[in-house]
Structures are given as C-alpha cells and as structure tokens.
Amino acid sequence: MLNIPLNRILALLLLAVGLAGCASIDYDYPRSESYHLTDGSATSLGRAITPVVAANPEGESGFYPVIDGVDALTVRLLLANRAEKSIDLQYYLIKNDAVGRALILHLLRAADRGVRVRLLLDDMFTSGYDVGLAALESHPNVEIRIFNPFRRGAVGRSLGAATEFRRINRRMHNKSFTVDNQITVIGGRNIADEYFGVREDAKFGDLDVVGIGPVVEDVSNVFDMYWNHPTALPVPAVIAALDDPATALEELRVRLDDAQQEIRSSRYAAAVEAKMLAYLDGENNLMQWAPYRVVVDSPDKAIREKAALAQNI
C-alpha cells in the first residue's frame, strides 16, 4: 500500500475539485476574420472631416488633446451618438460603474440603430461580468472578443495564474475608440469613474487625444490586428451560453436605463450635457496638425512561444 501523507491526499483532492470546476477555453471555437469598415466617408462625420483633412498637409493628422475628465467622457458619448456605420473600441478595463454603464448604454443604442459594434476587452478585470457580456454580445450588431482569457469557474483565475503565469501576465493595455473609421480617441483612460473625474475620492490625472486624418486608418489597422489574433476569442469560446439570451439582453437594458436615470440628476451629468452642446456648436479649428507615428506592442506577447520574439511595430 502506498504511504501517501494525508496533506498530499487533501491537496490532490482539492486540485481535482478545482479542475472540475474550471471551464476550459475553447481555442478552436469557430470564428471568422473581420476588418474595419472603409466606407465611413459617406457618413455625416465623414462629410464633415474629409474636407478638413484634404485642406491640410498630406501625411499629417489632426490631434486634439483631452485633459479634462468631463471632456473625455463627453467626446466618447457624443461620438457614439453620432456613429452611423461602426464603432470599434479596445480597452483593458470597463467597470460596472456610472461611466461604464453610460458607455455600454450608448453602444447598445448605436447597435439598435444598425451600427456595427466591435468590442475587444482584456480579460483581467471581467470577473463577475460574464452574464452581462454574453447578453450584450447576443445583440445582432454587437460582437465581443476577449483578449488572452482566463479560465472560468470557482478557481479558474487562481489556477491559471499559478500554472500559466507567463501567458496570463501578458495583458492588453491598448485603449482606442474609433467611429465610422473617421475619428478616433486614444490615450491613457480606461473606462471607469476614477478616470473621468466622477469619484470624489479618486481622481486620476490622465490624457486622451482625439485624432482625424491618416492616423485613424492606422489605429483601425492595429485594432484589426488584435481583433483577428488567435488569443482574441469570441465570447462563446470563453463564457457559457445563456439559457435565454433575449431575456438577458432585455434585463441588461433595464439595468442600464435605471443607472442612466440615477446619474442624470447629478452635477456631473449636467456638466457632460453642457460639454456636449459646446462640442456640437464648435468649429473645426481645434485640431493641431502634425506628422505622427503609431507605436503598439505585438499581440503575439500572449503566445508563450512567440512572446520572446514580439517586438514593437
């Protein structure tokens, strides 16, 4: 008879239970490549931006720095409202707070208008969001992919961190928000209250840049590179299917509408509304035109065999 210490037996039993409770990641889940839409020049944003770009030096792009948190949220919500063809957004973090719910609500409304929404989200801070992500992704005009996902289940994240640390530690910190392939917002802000000045107890100094011109195509190409990468998986490859996605989506709408009603009476909401009106009445002379270069890390960093070769591009 094998003389196995009791503590070893308990550890093996706990490991077996943990493995049984961890949903595996389906890396072979069927998916098709998709790319940014290129017909945005016919949209209202395209008609407004195209002559401005044409009047400036070839190869340069227009940039407008966004330092204030209210401005930063205003720009995103306003662009989501103005979208006619597509919204491509890529973030490390989207919290379930006032800012996160406001953005998701505007994305959902855009999808209802027929806008194609592609959301690429890092999996580091999605714990507890599976039902909401699956519900949102069930909309026919919304597609969500999860970058470098963790295992699900009671101990999936902890087990993954212990056994796959070199992969799990490679996260996607890219942040971009591109509408109709005509205008983009890039910078340091994740989607959470503290990045936009909503919380009184935590306010981050941060910077976004609004860009128009050739830089938008470059940002869209970077988005596509990450979107079509083997480690960016569709929601069904990571999250269990919902029993009733239509009901879950309707429940998500109700929660988002209720949250919207709560923040509409706040001073912050009034400030955002005032900023939106100011932007709508503004002129096209805000942009500073300059040469540029887009620098981004390779998504290959999330593949263990390729991580050492991944270089800035």
PDB file of C-alpha atoms in Angstrom:
ATOM      1  CA  MET A   1       0.000   0.000   0.000  1.00  0.00           C
ATOM      2  CA  LEU A   2       1.245   3.425  -0.880  1.00  0.00           C
ATOM      3  CA  ASN A   3       2.058   5.544   2.138  1.00  0.00           C
ATOM      4  CA  ILE A   4       0.840   8.973   0.974  1.00  0.00           C
ATOM      5  CA  PRO A   5       0.694  11.700   3.647  1.00  0.00           C
ATOM      6  CA  LEU A   6      -2.763  12.983   4.460  1.00  0.00           C
ATOM      7  CA  ASN A   7      -1.906  16.557   3.464  1.00  0.00           C
ATOM      8  CA  ARG A   8      -0.847  15.333  -0.008  1.00  0.00           C
ATOM      9  CA  ILE A   9      -4.123  13.467  -0.402  1.00  0.00           C
ATOM     10  CA  LEU A  10      -6.113  16.554   0.588  1.00  0.00           C
ATOM     11  CA  ALA A  11      -4.113  18.726  -1.800  1.00  0.00           C
ATOM     12  CA  LEU A  12      -4.752  16.319  -4.672  1.00  0.00           C
ATOM     13  CA  LEU A  13      -8.454  16.193  -3.864  1.00  0.00           C
ATOM     14  CA  LEU A  14      -8.666  19.991  -3.792  1.00  0.00           C
ATOM     15  CA  LEU A  15      -6.820  20.188  -7.101  1.00  0.00           C
ATOM     16  CA  ALA A  16      -9.191  17.674  -8.653  1.00  0.00           C
ATOM     17  CA  VAL A  17     -12.219  19.607  -7.413  1.00  0.00           C
ATOM     18  CA  GLY A  18     -10.706  22.847  -8.691  1.00  0.00           C
ATOM     19  CA  LEU A  19     -10.024  21.399 -12.112  1.00  0.00           C
ATOM     20  CA  ALA A  20     -13.551  20.034 -12.301  1.00  0.00           C
ATOM     21  CA  GLY A  21     -14.942  23.490 -11.535  1.00  0.00           C
ATOM     22  CA  CYS A  22     -12.862  25.259 -14.185  1.00  0.00           C
ATOM     23  CA  ALA A  23     -14.406  25.725 -17.585  1.00  0.00           C
ATOM     24  CA  SER A  24     -11.831  25.227 -20.306  1.00  0.00           C
ATOM     25  CA  ILE A  25     -11.149  27.792 -23.024  1.00  0.00           C
ATOM     26  CA  ASP A  26     -12.197  26.701 -26.497  1.00  0.00           C
ATOM     27  CA  TYR A  27      -9.341  27.959 -28.645  1.00  0.00           C
ATOM     28  CA  ASP A  28     -10.833  26.080 -31.613  1.00  0.00           C
ATOM     29  CA  TYR A  29     -14.180  27.860 -31.414  1.00  0.00           C
ATOM     30  CA  PRO A  30     -15.185  28.813 -34.995  1.00  0.00           C
ATOM     31  CA  ARG A  31     -14.689  32.443 -35.888  1.00  0.00           C
ATOM     32  CA  SER A  32     -14.127  34.486 -38.993  1.00  0.00           C
ATOM     33  CA  GLU A  33     -11.809  37.388 -39.560  1.00  0.00           C
ATOM     34  CA  SER A  34     -13.389  40.810 -39.779  1.00  0.00           C
ATOM     35  CA  TYR A  35     -11.955  44.223 -40.544  1.00  0.00           C
ATOM     36  CA  HIS A  36     -12.838  47.863 -40.101  1.00  0.00           C
ATOM     37  CA  LEU A  37     -15.380  49.337 -42.479  1.00  0.00           C
ATOM     38  CA  THR A  38     -13.885  51.631 -45.108  1.00  0.00           C
ATOM     39  CA  ASP A  39     -16.991  53.459 -46.347  1.00  0.00           C
ATOM     40  CA  GLY A  40     -17.176  55.950 -43.472  1.00  0.00           C
ATOM     41  CA  SER A  41     -16.536  58.951 -45.708  1.00  0.00           C
ATOM     42  CA  ALA A  42     -20.222  58.885 -46.684  1.00  0.00           C
ATOM     43  CA  THR A  43     -21.356  59.356 -43.068  1.00  0.00           C
ATOM     44  CA  SER A  44     -22.099  62.716 -41.503  1.00  0.00           C
ATOM     45  CA  LEU A  45     -18.773  62.547 -39.660  1.00  0.00           C
ATOM     46  CA  GLY A  46     -17.005  61.679 -42.915  1.00  0.00           C
ATOM     47  CA  ARG A  47     -18.596  64.548 -44.810  1.00  0.00           C
ATOM     48  CA  ALA A  48     -17.520  66.967 -42.084  1.00  0.00           C
ATOM     49  CA  ILE A  49     -13.998  65.622 -41.639  1.00  0.00           C
ATOM     50  CA  THR A  50     -12.937  64.813 -45.222  1.00  0.00           C
ATOM     51  CA  PRO A  51     -12.595  68.433 -46.443  1.00  0.00           C
ATOM     52  CA  VAL A  52     -10.727  69.393 -43.258  1.00  0.00           C
ATOM     53  CA  VAL A  53      -8.220  66.587 -43.837  1.00  0.00           C
ATOM     54  CA  ALA A  54      -7.866  67.483 -47.513  1.00  0.00           C
ATOM     55  CA  ALA A  55      -7.023  71.098 -46.641  1.00  0.00           C
ATOM     56  CA  ASN A  56      -4.015  70.086 -44.542  1.00  0.00           C
ATOM     57  CA  PRO A  57      -0.589  68.670 -45.456  1.00  0.00           C
ATOM     58  CA  GLU A  58      -0.578  65.155 -46.863  1.00  0.00           C
ATOM     59  CA  GLY A  59       0.629  62.579 -44.357  1.00  0.00           C
ATOM     60  CA  GLU A  60      -0.178  64.717 -41.331  1.00  0.00           C
ATOM     61  CA  SER A  61      -3.078  64.143 -38.972  1.00  0.00           C
ATOM     62  CA  GLY A  62      -5.099  66.423 -36.750  1.00  0.00           C
ATOM     63  CA  PHE A  63      -4.864  65.978 -32.989  1.00  0.00           C
ATOM     64  CA  TYR A  64      -6.748  67.481 -30.079  1.00  0.00           C
ATOM     65  CA  PRO A  65      -5.563  66.693 -26.518  1.00  0.00           C
ATOM     66  CA  VAL A  66      -8.301  65.937 -23.996  1.00  0.00           C
ATOM     67  CA  ILE A  67      -7.089  66.548 -20.454  1.00  0.00           C
ATOM     68  CA  ASP A  68     -10.339  67.148 -18.548  1.00  0.00           C
ATOM     69  CA  GLY A  69     -12.273  64.050 -17.485  1.00  0.00           C
ATOM     70  CA  VAL A  70     -15.677  65.543 -18.319  1.00  0.00           C
ATOM     71  CA  ASP A  71     -14.438  66.355 -21.815  1.00  0.00           C
ATOM     72  CA  ALA A  72     -13.081  62.822 -22.201  1.00  0.00           C
ATOM     73  CA  LEU A  73     -16.416  61.176 -21.426  1.00  0.00           C
ATOM     74  CA  THR A  74     -18.327  63.744 -23.444  1.00  0.00           C
ATOM     75  CA  VAL A  75     -16.299  63.038 -26.577  1.00  0.00           C
ATOM     76  CA  ARG A  76     -16.916  59.301 -26.352  1.00  0.00           C
ATOM     77  CA  LEU A  77     -20.659  59.581 -25.726  1.00  0.00           C
ATOM     78  CA  LEU A  78     -21.073  62.202 -28.411  1.00  0.00           C
ATOM     79  CA  LEU A  79     -19.232  60.088 -30.962  1.00  0.00           C
ATOM     80  CA  ALA A  80     -21.270  57.016 -30.020  1.00  0.00           C
ATOM     81  CA  ASN A  81     -24.413  59.064 -30.600  1.00  0.00           C
ATOM     82  CA  ARG A  82     -23.130  60.257 -33.981  1.00  0.00           C
ATOM     83  CA  ALA A  83     -21.962  56.837 -35.219  1.00  0.00           C
ATOM     84  CA  GLU A  84     -23.686  55.651 -38.391  1.00  0.00           C
ATOM     85  CA  LYS A  85     -21.598  52.707 -39.620  1.00  0.00           C
ATOM     86  CA  SER A  86     -19.247  51.336 -36.999  1.00  0.00           C
ATOM     87  CA  ILE A  87     -17.737  51.648 -33.550  1.00  0.00           C
ATOM     88  CA  ASP A  88     -14.528  49.749 -32.786  1.00  0.00           C
ATOM     89  CA  LEU A  89     -13.333  50.006 -29.203  1.00  0.00           C
ATOM     90  CA  GLN A  90     -10.465  48.303 -27.436  1.00  0.00           C
ATOM     91  CA  TYR A  91      -9.905  48.563 -23.677  1.00  0.00           C
ATOM     92  CA  TYR A  92      -8.048  46.970 -20.795  1.00  0.00           C
ATOM     93  CA  LEU A  93     -10.807  47.766 -18.306  1.00  0.00           C
ATOM     94  CA  ILE A  94     -14.504  48.655 -18.429  1.00  0.00           C
ATOM     95  CA  LYS A  95     -16.010  48.837 -14.950  1.00  0.00           C
ATOM     96  CA  ASN A  96     -19.604  48.291 -13.943  1.00  0.00           C
ATOM     97  CA  ASP A  97     -19.932  51.837 -12.607  1.00  0.00           C
ATOM     98  CA  ALA A  98     -21.558  55.076 -13.761  1.00  0.00           C
ATOM     99  CA  VAL A  99     -19.123  55.711 -16.629  1.00  0.00           C
ATOM    100  CA  GLY A 100     -19.011  52.072 -17.725  1.00  0.00           C
ATOM    101  CA  ARG A 101     -22.793  51.751 -17.750  1.00  0.00           C
ATOM    102  CA  ALA A 102     -23.199  55.042 -19.614  1.00  0.00           C
ATOM    103  CA  LEU A 103     -20.817  53.928 -22.346  1.00  0.00           C
ATOM    104  CA  ILE A 104     -22.388  50.476 -22.714  1.00  0.00           C
ATOM    105  CA  LEU A 105     -25.840  52.074 -22.915  1.00  0.00           C
ATOM    106  CA  HIS A 106     -24.711  54.351 -25.758  1.00  0.00           C
ATOM    107  CA  LEU A 107     -23.077  51.422 -27.551  1.00  0.00           C
ATOM    108  CA  LEU A 108     -26.291  49.438 -27.261  1.00  0.00           C
ATOM    109  CA  ARG A 109     -28.325  52.344 -28.605  1.00  0.00           C
ATOM    110  CA  ALA A 110     -25.912  52.658 -31.536  1.00  0.00           C
ATOM    111  CA  ALA A 111     -26.293  48.943 -32.241  1.00  0.00           C
ATOM    112  CA  ASP A 112     -30.071  49.392 -32.180  1.00  0.00           C
ATOM    113  CA  ARG A 113     -29.660  52.000 -34.953  1.00  0.00           C
ATOM    114  CA  GLY A 114     -27.816  49.435 -37.080  1.00  0.00           C
ATOM    115  CA  VAL A 115     -24.246  50.444 -36.197  1.00  0.00           C
ATOM    116  CA  ARG A 116     -21.758  47.556 -36.120  1.00  0.00           C
ATOM    117  CA  VAL A 117     -20.108  47.498 -32.696  1.00  0.00           C
ATOM    118  CA  ARG A 118     -16.918  45.504 -32.095  1.00  0.00           C
ATOM    119  CA  LEU A 119     -15.648  45.472 -28.516  1.00  0.00           C
ATOM    120  CA  LEU A 120     -12.237  43.999 -27.740  1.00  0.00           C
ATOM    121  CA  LEU A 121     -11.704  43.660 -23.994  1.00  0.00           C
ATOM    122  CA  ASP A 122      -8.811  42.370 -21.949  1.00  0.00           C
ATOM    123  CA  ASP A 123      -9.872  39.647 -19.512  1.00  0.00           C
ATOM    124  CA  MET A 124      -8.008  40.871 -16.436  1.00  0.00           C
ATOM    125  CA  PHE A 125     -10.979  42.624 -14.782  1.00  0.00           C
ATOM    126  CA  THR A 126     -14.031  40.868 -16.249  1.00  0.00           C
ATOM    127  CA  SER A 127     -14.733  38.706 -13.200  1.00  0.00           C
ATOM    128  CA  GLY A 128     -18.468  38.808 -12.465  1.00  0.00           C
ATOM    129  CA  TYR A 129     -19.321  40.291 -15.876  1.00  0.00           C
ATOM    130  CA  ASP A 130     -19.922  37.058 -17.807  1.00  0.00           C
ATOM    131  CA  VAL A 131     -23.723  37.283 -17.943  1.00  0.00           C
ATOM    132  CA  GLY A 132     -23.663  40.936 -18.995  1.00  0.00           C
ATOM    133  CA  LEU A 133     -21.033  40.317 -21.672  1.00  0.00           C
ATOM    134  CA  ALA A 134     -22.946  37.342 -23.057  1.00  0.00           C
ATOM    135  CA  ALA A 135     -26.198  39.327 -23.031  1.00  0.00           C
ATOM    136  CA  LEU A 136     -24.636  42.284 -24.839  1.00  0.00           C
ATOM    137  CA  GLU A 137     -22.940  40.018 -27.360  1.00  0.00           C
ATOM    138  CA  SER A 138     -26.300  38.408 -28.185  1.00  0.00           C
ATOM    139  CA  HIS A 139     -27.323  41.647 -29.948  1.00  0.00           C
ATOM    140  CA  PRO A 140     -27.088  41.005 -33.717  1.00  0.00           C
ATOM    141  CA  ASN A 141     -24.974  44.137 -34.248  1.00  0.00           C
ATOM    142  CA  VAL A 142     -22.570  43.601 -31.346  1.00  0.00           C
ATOM    143  CA  GLU A 143     -19.550  41.333 -31.347  1.00  0.00           C
ATOM    144  CA  ILE A 144     -17.232  40.997 -28.357  1.00  0.00           C
ATOM    145  CA  ARG A 145     -13.874  39.287 -28.175  1.00  0.00           C
ATOM    146  CA  ILE A 146     -11.872  38.603 -25.021  1.00  0.00           C
ATOM    147  CA  PHE A 147      -8.094  39.009 -25.179  1.00  0.00           C
ATOM    148  CA  ASN A 148      -5.914  36.380 -23.502  1.00  0.00           C
ATOM    149  CA  PRO A 149      -8.742  34.916 -21.399  1.00  0.00           C
ATOM    150  CA  PHE A 150      -8.597  33.280 -18.000  1.00  0.00           C
ATOM    151  CA  ARG A 151     -10.350  30.022 -17.258  1.00  0.00           C
ATOM    152  CA  ARG A 152     -13.791  30.432 -15.745  1.00  0.00           C
ATOM    153  CA  GLY A 153     -15.120  28.611 -12.695  1.00  0.00           C
ATOM    154  CA  ALA A 154     -14.636  28.975  -8.971  1.00  0.00           C
ATOM    155  CA  VAL A 155     -10.864  28.696  -9.016  1.00  0.00           C
ATOM    156  CA  GLY A 156     -10.156  29.201 -12.703  1.00  0.00           C
ATOM    157  CA  ARG A 157      -8.348  32.507 -12.374  1.00  0.00           C
ATOM    158  CA  SER A 158      -6.222  31.425  -9.429  1.00  0.00           C
ATOM    159  CA  LEU A 159      -5.321  28.146 -11.075  1.00  0.00           C
ATOM    160  CA  GLY A 160      -4.471  29.891 -14.322  1.00  0.00           C
ATOM    161  CA  ALA A 161      -2.274  32.393 -12.535  1.00  0.00           C
ATOM    162  CA  ALA A 162      -0.450  29.537 -10.821  1.00  0.00           C
ATOM    163  CA  THR A 163       0.030  27.263 -13.836  1.00  0.00           C
ATOM    164  CA  GLU A 164       0.066  29.687 -16.790  1.00  0.00           C
ATOM    165  CA  PHE A 165       1.660  32.793 -15.316  1.00  0.00           C
ATOM    166  CA  ARG A 166       3.877  33.550 -18.319  1.00  0.00           C
ATOM    167  CA  ARG A 167       0.788  33.689 -20.558  1.00  0.00           C
ATOM    168  CA  ILE A 168      -1.633  35.272 -18.103  1.00  0.00           C
ATOM    169  CA  ASN A 169       0.833  38.052 -17.277  1.00  0.00           C
ATOM    170  CA  ARG A 170       0.706  39.318 -20.895  1.00  0.00           C
ATOM    171  CA  ARG A 171      -2.153  41.789 -20.888  1.00  0.00           C
ATOM    172  CA  MET A 172      -3.624  44.150 -23.493  1.00  0.00           C
ATOM    173  CA  HIS A 173      -3.398  47.741 -22.279  1.00  0.00           C
ATOM    174  CA  ASN A 174      -4.384  49.304 -25.620  1.00  0.00           C
ATOM    175  CA  LYS A 175      -7.159  51.881 -25.464  1.00  0.00           C
ATOM    176  CA  SER A 176      -8.904  53.156 -28.582  1.00  0.00           C
ATOM    177  CA  PHE A 177     -12.382  54.264 -29.588  1.00  0.00           C
ATOM    178  CA  THR A 178     -12.920  54.686 -33.337  1.00  0.00           C
ATOM    179  CA  VAL A 179     -16.150  55.730 -35.035  1.00  0.00           C
ATOM    180  CA  ASP A 180     -17.015  55.240 -38.715  1.00  0.00           C
ATOM    181  CA  ASN A 181     -13.258  54.940 -39.398  1.00  0.00           C
ATOM    182  CA  GLN A 182     -13.241  58.754 -39.432  1.00  0.00           C
ATOM    183  CA  ILE A 183     -12.273  59.804 -35.923  1.00  0.00           C
ATOM    184  CA  THR A 184     -10.505  58.066 -33.055  1.00  0.00           C
ATOM    185  CA  VAL A 185      -9.872  58.624 -29.349  1.00  0.00           C
ATOM    186  CA  ILE A 186      -6.673  57.102 -27.993  1.00  0.00           C
ATOM    187  CA  GLY A 187      -4.811  57.634 -24.738  1.00  0.00           C
ATOM    188  CA  GLY A 188      -4.467  56.527 -21.163  1.00  0.00           C
ATOM    189  CA  ARG A 189      -8.019  56.323 -19.864  1.00  0.00           C
ATOM    190  CA  ASN A 190      -9.708  53.062 -19.077  1.00  0.00           C
ATOM    191  CA  ILE A 191     -13.497  53.142 -18.772  1.00  0.00           C
ATOM    192  CA  ALA A 192     -14.149  53.707 -15.067  1.00  0.00           C
ATOM    193  CA  ASP A 193     -15.386  56.545 -12.855  1.00  0.00           C
ATOM    194  CA  GLU A 194     -11.944  57.438 -11.495  1.00  0.00           C
ATOM    195  CA  TYR A 195     -10.553  58.130 -14.986  1.00  0.00           C
ATOM    196  CA  PHE A 196     -13.250  60.715 -15.751  1.00  0.00           C
ATOM    197  CA  GLY A 197     -13.495  62.689 -12.517  1.00  0.00           C
ATOM    198  CA  VAL A 198     -16.762  61.121 -11.341  1.00  0.00           C
ATOM    199  CA  ARG A 199     -15.472  59.855  -7.998  1.00  0.00           C
ATOM    200  CA  GLU A 200     -14.642  62.418  -5.344  1.00  0.00           C
ATOM    201  CA  ASP A 201     -12.313  60.010  -3.532  1.00  0.00           C
ATOM    202  CA  ALA A 202     -10.218  59.001  -6.551  1.00  0.00           C
ATOM    203  CA  LYS A 203      -9.349  61.256  -9.461  1.00  0.00           C
ATOM    204  CA  PHE A 204      -6.638  60.328 -11.914  1.00  0.00           C
ATOM    205  CA  GLY A 205      -4.636  62.766 -13.980  1.00  0.00           C
ATOM    206  CA  ASP A 206      -4.750  61.340 -17.488  1.00  0.00           C
ATOM    207  CA  LEU A 207      -4.692  62.258 -21.167  1.00  0.00           C
ATOM    208  CA  ASP A 208      -6.588  61.288 -24.303  1.00  0.00           C
ATOM    209  CA  VAL A 209      -6.050  62.507 -27.846  1.00  0.00           C
ATOM    210  CA  VAL A 210      -8.750  62.858 -30.480  1.00  0.00           C
ATOM    211  CA  GLY A 211      -7.343  62.155 -33.927  1.00  0.00           C
ATOM    212  CA  ILE A 212      -8.562  62.635 -37.501  1.00  0.00           C
ATOM    213  CA  GLY A 213      -6.829  62.040 -40.815  1.00  0.00           C
ATOM    214  CA  PRO A 214      -4.498  59.141 -41.754  1.00  0.00           C
ATOM    215  CA  VAL A 215      -3.909  58.231 -38.108  1.00  0.00           C
ATOM    216  CA  VAL A 216      -7.442  56.833 -37.925  1.00  0.00           C
ATOM    217  CA  GLU A 217      -6.690  54.195 -40.556  1.00  0.00           C
ATOM    218  CA  ASP A 218      -3.538  53.236 -38.658  1.00  0.00           C
ATOM    219  CA  VAL A 219      -5.445  52.854 -35.387  1.00  0.00           C
ATOM    220  CA  SER A 220      -8.097  50.799 -37.175  1.00  0.00           C
ATOM    221  CA  ASN A 221      -5.405  48.521 -38.587  1.00  0.00           C
ATOM    222  CA  VAL A 222      -3.975  47.995 -35.103  1.00  0.00           C
ATOM    223  CA  PHE A 223      -7.449  47.160 -33.818  1.00  0.00           C
ATOM    224  CA  ASP A 224      -7.904  44.596 -36.599  1.00  0.00           C
ATOM    225  CA  MET A 225      -4.510  43.057 -35.846  1.00  0.00           C
ATOM    226  CA  TYR A 226      -5.559  42.430 -32.243  1.00  0.00           C
ATOM    227  CA  TRP A 227      -9.158  41.526 -33.134  1.00  0.00           C
ATOM    228  CA  ASN A 228      -8.101  38.753 -35.542  1.00  0.00           C
ATOM    229  CA  HIS A 229      -5.279  37.431 -33.359  1.00  0.00           C
ATOM    230  CA  PRO A 230      -5.534  33.816 -32.119  1.00  0.00           C
ATOM    231  CA  THR A 231      -5.664  34.964 -28.492  1.00  0.00           C
ATOM    232  CA  ALA A 232      -8.673  37.260 -29.034  1.00  0.00           C
ATOM    233  CA  LEU A 233     -11.536  34.828 -28.586  1.00  0.00           C
ATOM    234  CA  PRO A 234     -15.275  35.231 -29.177  1.00  0.00           C
ATOM    235  CA  VAL A 235     -17.407  35.353 -26.049  1.00  0.00           C
ATOM    236  CA  PRO A 236     -18.909  31.845 -26.589  1.00  0.00           C
ATOM    237  CA  ALA A 237     -15.392  30.366 -26.577  1.00  0.00           C
ATOM    238  CA  VAL A 238     -14.850  31.676 -23.061  1.00  0.00           C
ATOM    239  CA  ILE A 239     -18.249  32.207 -21.426  1.00  0.00           C
ATOM    240  CA  ALA A 240     -21.014  29.618 -21.116  1.00  0.00           C
ATOM    241  CA  ALA A 241     -24.043  30.184 -23.331  1.00  0.00           C
ATOM    242  CA  LEU A 242     -27.097  31.804 -21.745  1.00  0.00           C
ATOM    243  CA  ASP A 243     -30.322  29.813 -21.478  1.00  0.00           C
ATOM    244  CA  ASP A 244     -32.380  32.782 -22.654  1.00  0.00           C
ATOM    245  CA  PRO A 245     -30.179  35.485 -24.256  1.00  0.00           C
ATOM    246  CA  ALA A 246     -33.160  37.609 -25.362  1.00  0.00           C
ATOM    247  CA  THR A 247     -34.402  37.931 -21.794  1.00  0.00           C
ATOM    248  CA  ALA A 248     -30.878  38.562 -20.509  1.00  0.00           C
ATOM    249  CA  LEU A 249     -30.414  41.360 -23.054  1.00  0.00           C
ATOM    250  CA  GLU A 250     -33.715  42.947 -22.052  1.00  0.00           C
ATOM    251  CA  GLU A 251     -32.734  42.760 -18.391  1.00  0.00           C
ATOM    252  CA  LEU A 252     -29.432  44.424 -19.258  1.00  0.00           C
ATOM    253  CA  ARG A 253     -31.323  47.238 -20.993  1.00  0.00           C
ATOM    254  CA  VAL A 254     -33.444  47.787 -17.893  1.00  0.00           C
ATOM    255  CA  ARG A 255     -30.385  47.913 -15.624  1.00  0.00           C
ATOM    256  CA  LEU A 256     -28.622  50.361 -17.929  1.00  0.00           C
ATOM    257  CA  ASP A 257     -31.706  52.583 -18.224  1.00  0.00           C
ATOM    258  CA  ASP A 258     -32.135  52.621 -14.442  1.00  0.00           C
ATOM    259  CA  ALA A 259     -28.478  53.544 -13.996  1.00  0.00           C
ATOM    260  CA  GLN A 260     -28.842  56.317 -16.573  1.00  0.00           C
ATOM    261  CA  GLN A 261     -31.784  57.784 -14.680  1.00  0.00           C
ATOM    262  CA  GLU A 262     -29.744  57.788 -11.467  1.00  0.00           C
ATOM    263  CA  ILE A 263     -26.838  59.782 -12.875  1.00  0.00           C
ATOM    264  CA  ARG A 264     -28.926  62.204 -14.960  1.00  0.00           C
ATOM    265  CA  SER A 265     -29.737  64.215 -11.836  1.00  0.00           C
ATOM    266  CA  SER A 266     -26.095  64.545 -10.790  1.00  0.00           C
ATOM    267  CA  ARG A 267     -23.951  67.635 -11.274  1.00  0.00           C
ATOM    268  CA  TYR A 268     -21.554  65.538 -13.308  1.00  0.00           C
ATOM    269  CA  ALA A 269     -24.278  64.620 -15.801  1.00  0.00           C
ATOM    270  CA  ALA A 270     -25.199  68.282 -16.194  1.00  0.00           C
ATOM    271  CA  ALA A 271     -21.552  69.126 -16.896  1.00  0.00           C
ATOM    272  CA  VAL A 272     -21.338  66.397 -19.550  1.00  0.00           C
ATOM    273  CA  GLU A 273     -24.504  67.662 -21.224  1.00  0.00           C
ATOM    274  CA  ALA A 274     -23.149  71.223 -21.299  1.00  0.00           C
ATOM    275  CA  LYS A 275     -19.883  69.994 -22.814  1.00  0.00           C
ATOM    276  CA  MET A 276     -21.747  68.027 -25.478  1.00  0.00           C
ATOM    277  CA  LEU A 277     -23.668  71.131 -26.508  1.00  0.00           C
ATOM    278  CA  ALA A 278     -20.422  73.097 -26.669  1.00  0.00           C
ATOM    279  CA  TYR A 279     -18.827  70.470 -28.900  1.00  0.00           C
ATOM    280  CA  LEU A 280     -21.847  70.398 -31.186  1.00  0.00           C
ATOM    281  CA  ASP A 281     -21.658  74.165 -31.599  1.00  0.00           C
ATOM    282  CA  GLY A 282     -17.878  74.199 -32.031  1.00  0.00           C
ATOM    283  CA  GLU A 283     -15.841  74.875 -35.130  1.00  0.00           C
ATOM    284  CA  ASN A 284     -13.295  72.658 -36.878  1.00  0.00           C
ATOM    285  CA  ASN A 285     -10.283  74.699 -35.796  1.00  0.00           C
ATOM    286  CA  LEU A 286      -9.447  72.759 -32.650  1.00  0.00           C
ATOM    287  CA  MET A 287      -7.046  70.324 -34.293  1.00  0.00           C
ATOM    288  CA  GLN A 288      -3.289  70.671 -34.325  1.00  0.00           C
ATOM    289  CA  TRP A 289      -1.788  69.122 -37.468  1.00  0.00           C
ATOM    290  CA  ALA A 290       1.482  67.234 -37.269  1.00  0.00           C
ATOM    291  CA  PRO A 291       3.434  64.227 -38.540  1.00  0.00           C
ATOM    292  CA  TYR A 292       2.989  61.163 -36.338  1.00  0.00           C
ATOM    293  CA  ARG A 293       3.833  57.515 -35.817  1.00  0.00           C
ATOM    294  CA  VAL A 294       1.611  54.887 -34.195  1.00  0.00           C
ATOM    295  CA  VAL A 295       3.554  52.549 -31.888  1.00  0.00           C
ATOM    296  CA  VAL A 296       1.986  49.452 -30.365  1.00  0.00           C
ATOM    297  CA  ASP A 297       3.163  46.194 -28.832  1.00  0.00           C
ATOM    298  CA  SER A 298       2.509  42.957 -30.685  1.00  0.00           C
ATOM    299  CA  PRO A 299      -0.422  40.747 -29.641  1.00  0.00           C
ATOM    300  CA  ASP A 300       1.992  37.819 -30.046  1.00  0.00           C
ATOM    301  CA  LYS A 301       3.102  38.593 -26.496  1.00  0.00           C
ATOM    302  CA  ALA A 302       0.135  36.477 -25.325  1.00  0.00           C
ATOM    303  CA  ILE A 303       1.522  33.353 -27.029  1.00  0.00           C
ATOM    304  CA  ARG A 304       4.214  31.814 -24.890  1.00  0.00           C
ATOM    305  CA  GLU A 305       6.269  30.512 -27.819  1.00  0.00           C
ATOM    306  CA  LYS A 306       6.230  33.891 -29.550  1.00  0.00           C
ATOM    307  CA  ALA A 307       6.453  36.250 -26.580  1.00  0.00           C
ATOM    308  CA  ALA A 308      10.239  36.492 -26.714  1.00  0.00           C
ATOM    309  CA  LEU A 309      10.076  37.483 -30.379  1.00  0.00           C
ATOM    310  CA  ALA A 310       7.264  40.029 -30.051  1.00  0.00           C
ATOM    311  CA  GLN A 311       8.671  43.470 -30.755  1.00  0.00           C
ATOM    312  CA  ASN A 312       7.280  46.962 -31.064  1.00  0.00           C
ATOM    313  CA  ILE A 313       5.920  47.670 -34.511  1.00  0.00           C
TER     314      ILE A 313
END
